[in-house]
XYZ file of N, CA and C in Angstrom:
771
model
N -57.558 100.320 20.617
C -56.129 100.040 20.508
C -55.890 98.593 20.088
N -56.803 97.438 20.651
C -56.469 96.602 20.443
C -56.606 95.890 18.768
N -58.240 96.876 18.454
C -58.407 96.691 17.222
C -57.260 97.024 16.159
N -56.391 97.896 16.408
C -55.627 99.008 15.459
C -54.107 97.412 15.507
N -54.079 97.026 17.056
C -53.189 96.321 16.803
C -53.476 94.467 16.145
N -54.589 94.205 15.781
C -55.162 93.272 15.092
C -54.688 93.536 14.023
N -55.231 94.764 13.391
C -54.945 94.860 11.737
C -53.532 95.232 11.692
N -53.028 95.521 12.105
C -51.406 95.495 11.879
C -50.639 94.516 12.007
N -51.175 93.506 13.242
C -50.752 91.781 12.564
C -51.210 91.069 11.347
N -52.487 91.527 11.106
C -53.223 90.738 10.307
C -51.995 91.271 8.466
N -51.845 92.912 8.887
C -50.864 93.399 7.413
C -49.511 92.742 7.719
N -48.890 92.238 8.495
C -47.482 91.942 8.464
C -47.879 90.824 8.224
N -48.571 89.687 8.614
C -49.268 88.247 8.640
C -49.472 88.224 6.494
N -50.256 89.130 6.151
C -50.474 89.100 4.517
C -49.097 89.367 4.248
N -47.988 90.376 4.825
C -46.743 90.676 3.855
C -46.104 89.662 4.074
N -45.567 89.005 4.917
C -45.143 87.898 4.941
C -45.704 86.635 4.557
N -46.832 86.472 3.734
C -47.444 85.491 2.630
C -47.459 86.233 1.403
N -46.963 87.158 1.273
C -46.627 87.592 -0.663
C -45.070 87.445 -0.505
N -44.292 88.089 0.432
C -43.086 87.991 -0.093
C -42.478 86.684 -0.193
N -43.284 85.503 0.878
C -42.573 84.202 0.865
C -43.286 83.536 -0.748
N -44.069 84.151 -0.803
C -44.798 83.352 -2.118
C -43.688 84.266 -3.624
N -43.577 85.344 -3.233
C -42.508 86.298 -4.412
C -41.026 85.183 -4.084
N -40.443 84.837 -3.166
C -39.238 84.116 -3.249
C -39.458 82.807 -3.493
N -40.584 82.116 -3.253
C -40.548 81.069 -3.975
C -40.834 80.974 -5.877
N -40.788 81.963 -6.030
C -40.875 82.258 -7.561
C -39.474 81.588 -8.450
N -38.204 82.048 -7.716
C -37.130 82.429 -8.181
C -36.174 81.985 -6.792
N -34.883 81.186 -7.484
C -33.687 80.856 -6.517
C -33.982 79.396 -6.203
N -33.509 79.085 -5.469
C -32.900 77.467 -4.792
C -34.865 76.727 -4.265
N -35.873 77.300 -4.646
C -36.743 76.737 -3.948
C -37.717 76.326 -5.510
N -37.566 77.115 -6.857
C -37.826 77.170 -7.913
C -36.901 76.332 -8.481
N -35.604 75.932 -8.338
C -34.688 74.451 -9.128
C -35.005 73.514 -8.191
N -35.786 73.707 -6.815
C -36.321 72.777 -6.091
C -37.252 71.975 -7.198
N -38.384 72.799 -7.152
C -39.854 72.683 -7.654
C -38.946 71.762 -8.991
N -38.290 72.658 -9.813
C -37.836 71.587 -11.402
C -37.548 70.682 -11.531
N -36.934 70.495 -10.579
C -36.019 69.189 -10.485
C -36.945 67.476 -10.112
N -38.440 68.504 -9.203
C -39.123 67.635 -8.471
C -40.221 67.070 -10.072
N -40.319 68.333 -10.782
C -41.599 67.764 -11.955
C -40.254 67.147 -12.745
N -39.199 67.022 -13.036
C -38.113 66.150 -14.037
C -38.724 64.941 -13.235
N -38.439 64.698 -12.100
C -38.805 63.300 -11.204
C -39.953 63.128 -11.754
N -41.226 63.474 -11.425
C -42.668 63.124 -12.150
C -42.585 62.679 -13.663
N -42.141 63.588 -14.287
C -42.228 63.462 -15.594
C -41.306 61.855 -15.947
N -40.405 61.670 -15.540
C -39.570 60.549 -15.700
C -40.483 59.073 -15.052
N -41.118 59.604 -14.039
C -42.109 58.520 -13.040
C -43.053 58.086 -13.855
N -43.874 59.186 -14.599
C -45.019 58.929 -15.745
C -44.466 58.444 -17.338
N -42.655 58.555 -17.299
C -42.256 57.799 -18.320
C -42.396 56.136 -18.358
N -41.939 56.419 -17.169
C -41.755 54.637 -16.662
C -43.328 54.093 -16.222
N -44.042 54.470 -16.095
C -45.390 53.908 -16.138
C -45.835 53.394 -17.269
N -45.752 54.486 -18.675
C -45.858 54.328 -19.809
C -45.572 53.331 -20.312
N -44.150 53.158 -20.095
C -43.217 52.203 -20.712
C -44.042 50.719 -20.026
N -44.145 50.681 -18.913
C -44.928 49.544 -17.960
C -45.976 49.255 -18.818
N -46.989 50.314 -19.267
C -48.557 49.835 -19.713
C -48.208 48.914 -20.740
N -47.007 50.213 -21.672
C -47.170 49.683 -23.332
C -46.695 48.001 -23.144
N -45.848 47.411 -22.590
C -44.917 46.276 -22.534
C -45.858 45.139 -21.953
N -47.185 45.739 -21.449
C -47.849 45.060 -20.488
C -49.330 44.166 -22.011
N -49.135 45.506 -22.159
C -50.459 45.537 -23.624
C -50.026 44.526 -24.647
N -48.603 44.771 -24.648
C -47.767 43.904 -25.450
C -48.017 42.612 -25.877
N -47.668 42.187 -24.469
C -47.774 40.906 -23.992
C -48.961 40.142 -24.206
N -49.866 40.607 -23.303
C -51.833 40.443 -23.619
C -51.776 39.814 -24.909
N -51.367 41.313 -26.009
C -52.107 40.452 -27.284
C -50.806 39.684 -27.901
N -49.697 39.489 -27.711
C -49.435 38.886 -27.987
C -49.863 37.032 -27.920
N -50.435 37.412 -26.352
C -50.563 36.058 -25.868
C -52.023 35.462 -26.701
N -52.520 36.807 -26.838
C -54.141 36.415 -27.314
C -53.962 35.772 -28.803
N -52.944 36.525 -29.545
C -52.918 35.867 -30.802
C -52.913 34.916 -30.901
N -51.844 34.375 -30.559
C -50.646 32.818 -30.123
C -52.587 32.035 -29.433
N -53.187 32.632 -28.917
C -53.687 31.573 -28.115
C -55.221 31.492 -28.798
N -55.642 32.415 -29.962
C -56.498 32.432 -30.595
C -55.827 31.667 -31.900
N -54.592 30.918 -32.255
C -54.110 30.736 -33.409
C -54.412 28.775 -33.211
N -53.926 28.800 -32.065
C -54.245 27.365 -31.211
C -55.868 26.742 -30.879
N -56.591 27.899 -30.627
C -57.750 27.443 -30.074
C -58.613 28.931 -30.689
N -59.637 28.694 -30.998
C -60.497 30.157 -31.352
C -61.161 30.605 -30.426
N -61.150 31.880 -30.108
C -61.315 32.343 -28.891
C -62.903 32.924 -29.376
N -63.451 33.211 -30.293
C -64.327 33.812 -31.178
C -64.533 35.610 -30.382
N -65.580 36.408 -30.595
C -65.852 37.234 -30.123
C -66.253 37.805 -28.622
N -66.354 37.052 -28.329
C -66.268 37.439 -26.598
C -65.048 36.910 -25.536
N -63.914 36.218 -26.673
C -62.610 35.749 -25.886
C -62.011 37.199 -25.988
N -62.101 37.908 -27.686
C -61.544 39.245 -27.886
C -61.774 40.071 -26.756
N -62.762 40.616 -26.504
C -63.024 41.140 -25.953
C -62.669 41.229 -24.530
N -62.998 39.709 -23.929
C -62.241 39.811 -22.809
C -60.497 39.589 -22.517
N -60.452 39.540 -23.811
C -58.565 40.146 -24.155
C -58.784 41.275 -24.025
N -59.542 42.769 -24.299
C -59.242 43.838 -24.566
C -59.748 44.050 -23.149
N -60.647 43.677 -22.316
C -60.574 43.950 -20.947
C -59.323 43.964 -20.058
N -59.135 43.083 -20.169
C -57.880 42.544 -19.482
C -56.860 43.565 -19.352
N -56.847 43.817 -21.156
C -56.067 45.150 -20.843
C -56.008 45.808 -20.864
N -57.233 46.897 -20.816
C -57.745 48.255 -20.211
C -57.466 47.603 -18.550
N -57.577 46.796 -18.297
C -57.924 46.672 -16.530
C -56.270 46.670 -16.184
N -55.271 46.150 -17.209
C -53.761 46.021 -16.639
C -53.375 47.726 -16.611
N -53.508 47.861 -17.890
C -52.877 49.445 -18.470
C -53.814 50.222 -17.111
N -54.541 49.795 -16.359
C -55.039 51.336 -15.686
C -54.667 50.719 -14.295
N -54.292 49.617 -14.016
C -53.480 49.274 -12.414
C -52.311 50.080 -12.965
N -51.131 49.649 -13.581
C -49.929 50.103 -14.059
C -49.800 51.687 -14.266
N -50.977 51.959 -15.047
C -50.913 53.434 -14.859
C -50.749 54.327 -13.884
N -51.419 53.813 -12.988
C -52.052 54.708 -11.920
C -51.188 54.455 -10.485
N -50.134 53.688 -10.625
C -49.469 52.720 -9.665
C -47.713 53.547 -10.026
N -47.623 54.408 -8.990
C -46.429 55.238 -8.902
C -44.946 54.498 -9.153
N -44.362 53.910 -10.032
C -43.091 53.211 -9.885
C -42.399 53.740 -8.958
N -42.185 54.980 -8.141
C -41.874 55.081 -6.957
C -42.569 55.169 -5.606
N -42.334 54.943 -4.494
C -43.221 55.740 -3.764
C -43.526 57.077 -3.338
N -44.340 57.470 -3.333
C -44.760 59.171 -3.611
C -44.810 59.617 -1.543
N -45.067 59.173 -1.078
C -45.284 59.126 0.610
C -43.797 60.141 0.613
N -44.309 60.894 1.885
C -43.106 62.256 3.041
C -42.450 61.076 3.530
N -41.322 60.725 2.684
C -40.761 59.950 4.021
C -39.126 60.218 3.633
N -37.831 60.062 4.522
C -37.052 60.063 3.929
C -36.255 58.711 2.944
N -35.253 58.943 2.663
C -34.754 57.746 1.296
C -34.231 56.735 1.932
N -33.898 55.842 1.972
C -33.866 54.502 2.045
C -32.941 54.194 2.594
N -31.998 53.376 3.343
C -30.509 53.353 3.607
C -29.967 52.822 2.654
N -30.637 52.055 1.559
C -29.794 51.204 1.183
C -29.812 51.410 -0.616
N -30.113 52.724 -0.528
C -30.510 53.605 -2.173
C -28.506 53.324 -2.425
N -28.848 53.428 -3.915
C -27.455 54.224 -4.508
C -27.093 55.191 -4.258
N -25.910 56.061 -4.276
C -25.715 57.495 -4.038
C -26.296 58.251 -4.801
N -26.280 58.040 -5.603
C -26.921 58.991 -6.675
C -29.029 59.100 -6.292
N -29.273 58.062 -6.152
C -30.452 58.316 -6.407
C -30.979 58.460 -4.909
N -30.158 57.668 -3.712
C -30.661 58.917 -2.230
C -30.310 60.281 -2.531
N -29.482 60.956 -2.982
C -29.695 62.219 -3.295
C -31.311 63.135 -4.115
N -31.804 61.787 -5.349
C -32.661 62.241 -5.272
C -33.727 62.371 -4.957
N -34.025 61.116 -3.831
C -35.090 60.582 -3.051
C -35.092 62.323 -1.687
N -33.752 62.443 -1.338
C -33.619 63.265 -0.594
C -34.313 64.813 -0.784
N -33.537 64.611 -2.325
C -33.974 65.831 -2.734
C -35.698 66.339 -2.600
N -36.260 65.113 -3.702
C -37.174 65.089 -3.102
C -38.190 65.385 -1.905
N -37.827 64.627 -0.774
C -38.322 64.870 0.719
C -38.378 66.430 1.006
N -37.234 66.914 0.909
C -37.073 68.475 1.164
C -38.089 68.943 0.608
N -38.320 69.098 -0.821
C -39.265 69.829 -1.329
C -40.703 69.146 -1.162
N -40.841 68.204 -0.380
C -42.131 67.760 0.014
C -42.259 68.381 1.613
N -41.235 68.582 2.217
C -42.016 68.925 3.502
C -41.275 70.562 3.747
N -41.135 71.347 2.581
C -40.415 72.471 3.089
C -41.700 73.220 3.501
N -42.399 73.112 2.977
C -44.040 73.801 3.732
C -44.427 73.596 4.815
N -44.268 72.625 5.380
C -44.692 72.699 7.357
C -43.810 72.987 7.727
N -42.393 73.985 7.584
C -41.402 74.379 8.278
C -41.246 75.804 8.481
N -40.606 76.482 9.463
C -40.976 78.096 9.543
C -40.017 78.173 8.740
N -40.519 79.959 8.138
C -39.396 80.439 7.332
C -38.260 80.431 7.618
N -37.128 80.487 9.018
C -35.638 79.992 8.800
C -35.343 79.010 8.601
N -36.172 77.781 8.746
C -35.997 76.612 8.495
C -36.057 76.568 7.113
N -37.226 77.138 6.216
C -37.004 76.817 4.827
C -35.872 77.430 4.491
N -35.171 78.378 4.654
C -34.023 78.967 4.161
C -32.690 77.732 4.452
N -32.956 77.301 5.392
C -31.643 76.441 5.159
C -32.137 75.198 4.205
N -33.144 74.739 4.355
C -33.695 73.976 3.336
C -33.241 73.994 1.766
N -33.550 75.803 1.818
C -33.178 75.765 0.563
C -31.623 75.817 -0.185
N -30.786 76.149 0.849
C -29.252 76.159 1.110
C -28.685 74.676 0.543
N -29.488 73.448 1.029
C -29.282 71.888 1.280
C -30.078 71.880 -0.378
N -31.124 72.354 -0.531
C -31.630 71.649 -2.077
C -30.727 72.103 -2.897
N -29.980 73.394 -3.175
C -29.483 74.716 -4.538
C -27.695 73.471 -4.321
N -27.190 72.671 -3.085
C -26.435 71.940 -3.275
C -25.876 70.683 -3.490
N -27.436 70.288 -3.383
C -27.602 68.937 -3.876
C -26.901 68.411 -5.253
N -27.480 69.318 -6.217
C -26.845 68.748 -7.291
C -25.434 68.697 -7.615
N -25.002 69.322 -7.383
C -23.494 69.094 -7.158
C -22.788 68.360 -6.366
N -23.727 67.994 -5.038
C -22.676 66.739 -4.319
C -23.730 65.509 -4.917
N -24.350 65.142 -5.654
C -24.712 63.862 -6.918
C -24.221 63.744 -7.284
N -23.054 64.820 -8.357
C -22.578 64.976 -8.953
C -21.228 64.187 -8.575
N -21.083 64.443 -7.148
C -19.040 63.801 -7.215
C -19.491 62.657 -6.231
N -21.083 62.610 -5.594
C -21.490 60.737 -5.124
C -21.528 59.975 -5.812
N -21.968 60.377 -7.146
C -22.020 59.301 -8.533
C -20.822 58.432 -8.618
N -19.934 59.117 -8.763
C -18.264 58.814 -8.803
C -17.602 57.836 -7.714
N -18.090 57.615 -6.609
C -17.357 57.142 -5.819
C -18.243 55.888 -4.710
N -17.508 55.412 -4.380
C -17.864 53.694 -3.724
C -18.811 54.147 -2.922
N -20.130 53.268 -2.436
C -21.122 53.634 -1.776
C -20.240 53.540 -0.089
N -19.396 52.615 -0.048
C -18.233 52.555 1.146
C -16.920 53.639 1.674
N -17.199 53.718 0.499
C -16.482 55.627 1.152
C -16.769 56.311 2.112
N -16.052 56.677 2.935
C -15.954 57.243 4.423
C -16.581 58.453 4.148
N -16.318 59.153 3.108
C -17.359 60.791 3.062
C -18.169 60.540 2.717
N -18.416 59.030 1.320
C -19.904 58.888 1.202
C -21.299 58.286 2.101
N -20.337 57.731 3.105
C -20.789 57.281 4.529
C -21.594 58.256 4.871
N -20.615 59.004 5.424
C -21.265 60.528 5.997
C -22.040 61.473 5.290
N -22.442 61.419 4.354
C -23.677 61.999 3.445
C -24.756 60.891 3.413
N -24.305 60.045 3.256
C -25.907 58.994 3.019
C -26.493 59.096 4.770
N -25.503 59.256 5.827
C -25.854 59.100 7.116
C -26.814 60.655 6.993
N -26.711 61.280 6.708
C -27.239 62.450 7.282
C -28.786 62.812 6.324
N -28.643 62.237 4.711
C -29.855 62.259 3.711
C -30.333 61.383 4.168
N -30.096 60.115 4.955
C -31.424 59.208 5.263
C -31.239 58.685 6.475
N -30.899 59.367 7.646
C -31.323 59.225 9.007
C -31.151 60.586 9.612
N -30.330 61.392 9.943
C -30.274 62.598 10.922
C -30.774 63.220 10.492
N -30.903 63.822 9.155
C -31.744 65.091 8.831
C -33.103 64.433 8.573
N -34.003 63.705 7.792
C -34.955 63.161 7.966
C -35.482 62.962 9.754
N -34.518 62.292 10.165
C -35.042 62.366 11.574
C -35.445 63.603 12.729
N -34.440 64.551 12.052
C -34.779 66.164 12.674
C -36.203 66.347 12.418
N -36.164 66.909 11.400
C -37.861 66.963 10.636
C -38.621 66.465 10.874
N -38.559 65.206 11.368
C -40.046 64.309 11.411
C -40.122 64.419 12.745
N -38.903 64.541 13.756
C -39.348 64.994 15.320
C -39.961 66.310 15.680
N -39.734 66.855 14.639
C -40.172 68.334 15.053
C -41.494 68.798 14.246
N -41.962 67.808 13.327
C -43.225 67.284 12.575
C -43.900 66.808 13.750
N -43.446 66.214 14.751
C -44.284 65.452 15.817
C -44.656 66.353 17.023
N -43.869 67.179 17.367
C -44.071 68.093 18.382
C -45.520 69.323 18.167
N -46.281 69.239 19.023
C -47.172 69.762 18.540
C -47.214 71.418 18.610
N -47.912 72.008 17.595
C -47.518 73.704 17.513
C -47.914 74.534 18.667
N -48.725 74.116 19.592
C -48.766 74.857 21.047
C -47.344 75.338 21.550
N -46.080 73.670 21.442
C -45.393 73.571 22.528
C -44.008 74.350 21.256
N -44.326 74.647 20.605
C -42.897 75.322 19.181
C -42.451 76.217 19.930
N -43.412 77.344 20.655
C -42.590 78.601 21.094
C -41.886 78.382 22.440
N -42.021 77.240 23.396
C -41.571 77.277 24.771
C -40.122 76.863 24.801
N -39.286 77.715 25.322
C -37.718 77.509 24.908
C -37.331 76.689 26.709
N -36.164 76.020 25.834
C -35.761 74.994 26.986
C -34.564 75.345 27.104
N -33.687 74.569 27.694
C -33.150 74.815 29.232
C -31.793 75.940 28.627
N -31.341 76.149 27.560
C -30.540 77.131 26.622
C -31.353 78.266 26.025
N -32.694 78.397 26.434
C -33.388 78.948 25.557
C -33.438 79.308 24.338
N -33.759 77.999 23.764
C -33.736 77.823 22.807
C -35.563 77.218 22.083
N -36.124 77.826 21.128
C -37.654 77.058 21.079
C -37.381 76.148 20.032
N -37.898 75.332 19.635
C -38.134 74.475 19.025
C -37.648 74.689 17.396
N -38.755 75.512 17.351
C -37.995 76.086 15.659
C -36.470 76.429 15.734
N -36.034 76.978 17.074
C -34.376 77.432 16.379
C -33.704 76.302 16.261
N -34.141 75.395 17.421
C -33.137 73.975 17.488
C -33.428 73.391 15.962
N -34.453 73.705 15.012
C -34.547 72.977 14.426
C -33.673 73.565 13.355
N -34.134 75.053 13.423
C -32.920 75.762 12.098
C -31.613 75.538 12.366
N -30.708 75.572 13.940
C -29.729 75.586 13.882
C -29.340 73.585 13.335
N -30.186 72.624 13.769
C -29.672 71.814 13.148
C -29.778 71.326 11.840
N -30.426 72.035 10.919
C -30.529 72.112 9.221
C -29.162 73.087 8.770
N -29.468 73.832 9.753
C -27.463 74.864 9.125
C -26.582 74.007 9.574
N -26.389 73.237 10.662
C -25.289 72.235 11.065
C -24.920 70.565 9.916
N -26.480 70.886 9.631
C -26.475 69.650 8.260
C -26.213 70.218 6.873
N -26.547 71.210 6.496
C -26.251 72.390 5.435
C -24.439 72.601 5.699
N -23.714 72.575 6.480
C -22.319 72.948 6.222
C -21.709 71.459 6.415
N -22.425 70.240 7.265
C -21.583 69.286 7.083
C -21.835 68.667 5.637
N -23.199 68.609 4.914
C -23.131 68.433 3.282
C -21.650 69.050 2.508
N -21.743 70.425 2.707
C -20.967 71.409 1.678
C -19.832 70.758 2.319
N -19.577 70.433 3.131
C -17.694 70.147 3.247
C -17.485 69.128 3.043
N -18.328 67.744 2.656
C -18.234 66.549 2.541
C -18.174 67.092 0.711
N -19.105 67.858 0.522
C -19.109 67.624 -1.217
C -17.337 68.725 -1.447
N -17.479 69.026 -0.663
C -15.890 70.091 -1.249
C -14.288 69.223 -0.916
N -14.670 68.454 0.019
C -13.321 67.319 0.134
C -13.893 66.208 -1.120
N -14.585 65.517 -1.037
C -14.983 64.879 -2.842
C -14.412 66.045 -3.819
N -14.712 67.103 -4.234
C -14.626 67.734 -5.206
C -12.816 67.997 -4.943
N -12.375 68.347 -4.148
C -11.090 68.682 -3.703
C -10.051 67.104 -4.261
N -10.654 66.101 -3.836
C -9.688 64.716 -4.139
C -9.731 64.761 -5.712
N -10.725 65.069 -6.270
C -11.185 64.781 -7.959
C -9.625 65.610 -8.785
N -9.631 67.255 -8.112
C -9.074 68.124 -8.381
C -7.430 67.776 -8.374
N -7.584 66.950 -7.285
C -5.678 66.451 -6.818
C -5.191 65.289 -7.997
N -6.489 64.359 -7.857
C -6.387 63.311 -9.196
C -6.150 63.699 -10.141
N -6.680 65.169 -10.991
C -6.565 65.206 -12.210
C -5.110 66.262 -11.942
N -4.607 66.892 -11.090
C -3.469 67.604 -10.667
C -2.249 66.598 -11.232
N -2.270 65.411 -10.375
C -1.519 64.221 -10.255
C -1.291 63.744 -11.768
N -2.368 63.065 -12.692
C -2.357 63.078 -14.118
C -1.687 63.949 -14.921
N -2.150 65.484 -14.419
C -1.683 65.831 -15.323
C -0.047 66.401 -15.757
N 0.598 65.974 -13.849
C 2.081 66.316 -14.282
C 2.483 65.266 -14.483
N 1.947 63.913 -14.778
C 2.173 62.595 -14.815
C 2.521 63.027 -16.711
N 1.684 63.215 -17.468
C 1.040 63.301 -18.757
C 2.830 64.310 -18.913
N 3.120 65.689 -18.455
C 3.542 66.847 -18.782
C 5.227 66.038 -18.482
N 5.114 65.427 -17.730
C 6.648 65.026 -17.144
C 7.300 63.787 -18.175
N 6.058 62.929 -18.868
C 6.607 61.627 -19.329
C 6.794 62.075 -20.912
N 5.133 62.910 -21.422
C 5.367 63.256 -22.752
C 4.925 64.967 -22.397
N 6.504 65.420 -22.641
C 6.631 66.751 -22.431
C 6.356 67.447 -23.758
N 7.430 68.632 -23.898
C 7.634 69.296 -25.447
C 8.106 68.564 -26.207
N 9.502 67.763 -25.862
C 10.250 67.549 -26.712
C 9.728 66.201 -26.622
N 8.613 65.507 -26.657
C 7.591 64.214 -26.632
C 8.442 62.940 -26.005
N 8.038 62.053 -26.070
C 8.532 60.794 -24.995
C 9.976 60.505 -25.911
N 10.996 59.944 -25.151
C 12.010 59.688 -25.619
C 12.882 58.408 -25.909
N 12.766 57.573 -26.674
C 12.980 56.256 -26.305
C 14.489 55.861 -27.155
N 15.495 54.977 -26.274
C 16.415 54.136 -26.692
C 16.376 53.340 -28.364
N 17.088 53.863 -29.385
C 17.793 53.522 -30.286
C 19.037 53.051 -30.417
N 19.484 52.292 -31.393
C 21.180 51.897 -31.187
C 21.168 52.436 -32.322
N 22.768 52.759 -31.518
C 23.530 53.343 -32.974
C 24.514 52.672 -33.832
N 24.941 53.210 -34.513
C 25.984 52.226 -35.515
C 26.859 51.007 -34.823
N 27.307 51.418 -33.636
C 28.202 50.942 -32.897
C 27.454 49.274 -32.180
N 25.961 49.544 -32.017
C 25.324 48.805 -31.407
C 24.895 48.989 -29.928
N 25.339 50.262 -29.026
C 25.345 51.115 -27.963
C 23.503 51.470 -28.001
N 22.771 51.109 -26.907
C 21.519 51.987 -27.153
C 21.954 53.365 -27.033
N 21.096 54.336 -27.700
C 20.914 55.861 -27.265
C 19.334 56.482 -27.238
N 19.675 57.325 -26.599
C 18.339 57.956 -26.340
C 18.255 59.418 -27.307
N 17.261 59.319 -28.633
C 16.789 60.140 -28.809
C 15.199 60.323 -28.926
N 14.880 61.960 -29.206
C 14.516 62.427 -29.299
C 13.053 61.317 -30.375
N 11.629 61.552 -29.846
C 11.007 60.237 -31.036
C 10.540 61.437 -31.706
């Protein structure tokens, strides 16, 4: 019996590693993954750009300094060392830091979003599956609250409250519950509650305070351009703006321009 009930954990244990591996194919955990190689790919731009500017320089300097003084054949050379030895520090030397950690306090809005973004898709793998689901809830909305953080003062009271939660409370959830060791995950405390739920219910509590911070941003944008546009409809209507002429008499009048 006990054997029969081995292999029947061991088949739910395999179905639940194809289907989580089938949903990470497709949805909010796959514009995760894209978004994370755009970051790389942009990281290995800016390295590039580092070597070439670096190489630059070298021979520039070598010319200028072989034009002054002759460096003969073994100055060359240890010009061309120099910069094989720069181009492969620079290369190999991440213009960001690559480390699980969360973003910075003191990032731009825009780019703690993508430091944030980031983090998520670096530690959604040591988290149980309800936890990655809200995970992935917080990544599929990221881009859209970038989108209306870009726009607005890093001193903004809602942008307050998003940078508070991408680089201290939610980072800090995660990394406490990164610390707790997996013996003690299943023992539920004094609400009975275990470890993993406290942790899902506070990724859904950070997952709806995101979405309502990005939907009052998106909501003010909406009133602004509301405001404009009966501003625009009221001053130059159909019959277009109307301005004071005099007439024969010398009387201004108002027609029609």
């Amino acid at each position: 019996m006990t054997e029969i009930t081995d292999k029947v954990e061991r088949a739910i244990a395999r179905f639940d590693r194809v289907t989580q591996q089938i949903d990470q194919r497709g949805g909010p955990a796959q514009e995760a993954a894209r978004r994370e190689r755009q970051r790389l790919n942009a990281d290995f731009g800016r390295r590039f750009k580092r070597v070439g500017v670096a190489v630059l320089l070298i021979s520039i300097l070598t010319i200028v300094v072989g034009l002054v003084i002759p460096i003969g054949m073994f100055g060359f050379l240890a010009a061309v060392g120099l910069a094989v030895g720069v181009a492969a520090v620079l290369g190999l030397t991440p213009s960001q830091p690559r480390c699980i950690a969360g973003p910075a306090t003191d990032l731009p809005n825009g780019e703690m979003v993508q430091r944030f973004d980031s983090y998520l898709y670096r530690t959604r793998g040591a988290l149980p599956a309800p936890a990655q689901a809200q995970l992935d809830g917080i990544s599929a909305a990221l881009p859209s609250l970038k989108q209306v953080l870009e726009r607005v003062e890093t001193l903004d009271p809602n942008a307050q409250d998003a940078r508070r939660l991408m680089s201290i409370h939610l980072p800090g959830l995660i990394e406490r519950y990164m610390r707790v060791p997996a013996s003690f995950r299943n023992e539920r405390d004094g609400e009975d509650k275990t470890v993993d739920e406290r942790l899902t219910e506070g990724l859904a509590a950070g997952r709806t305070a995101l979405a309502d911070i990005s939907e009052r941003l998106a909501r003010a944008d909406v009133a602004a351009l509301e405001t404009q546009g009966r501003f625009i409809t009221t001053r130059y209507g159909d019959s277009g703006p109307q301005v004071p002429v005099p007439d024969k008499g010398g009387n201004g009048a108002i027609i029609d321009s």
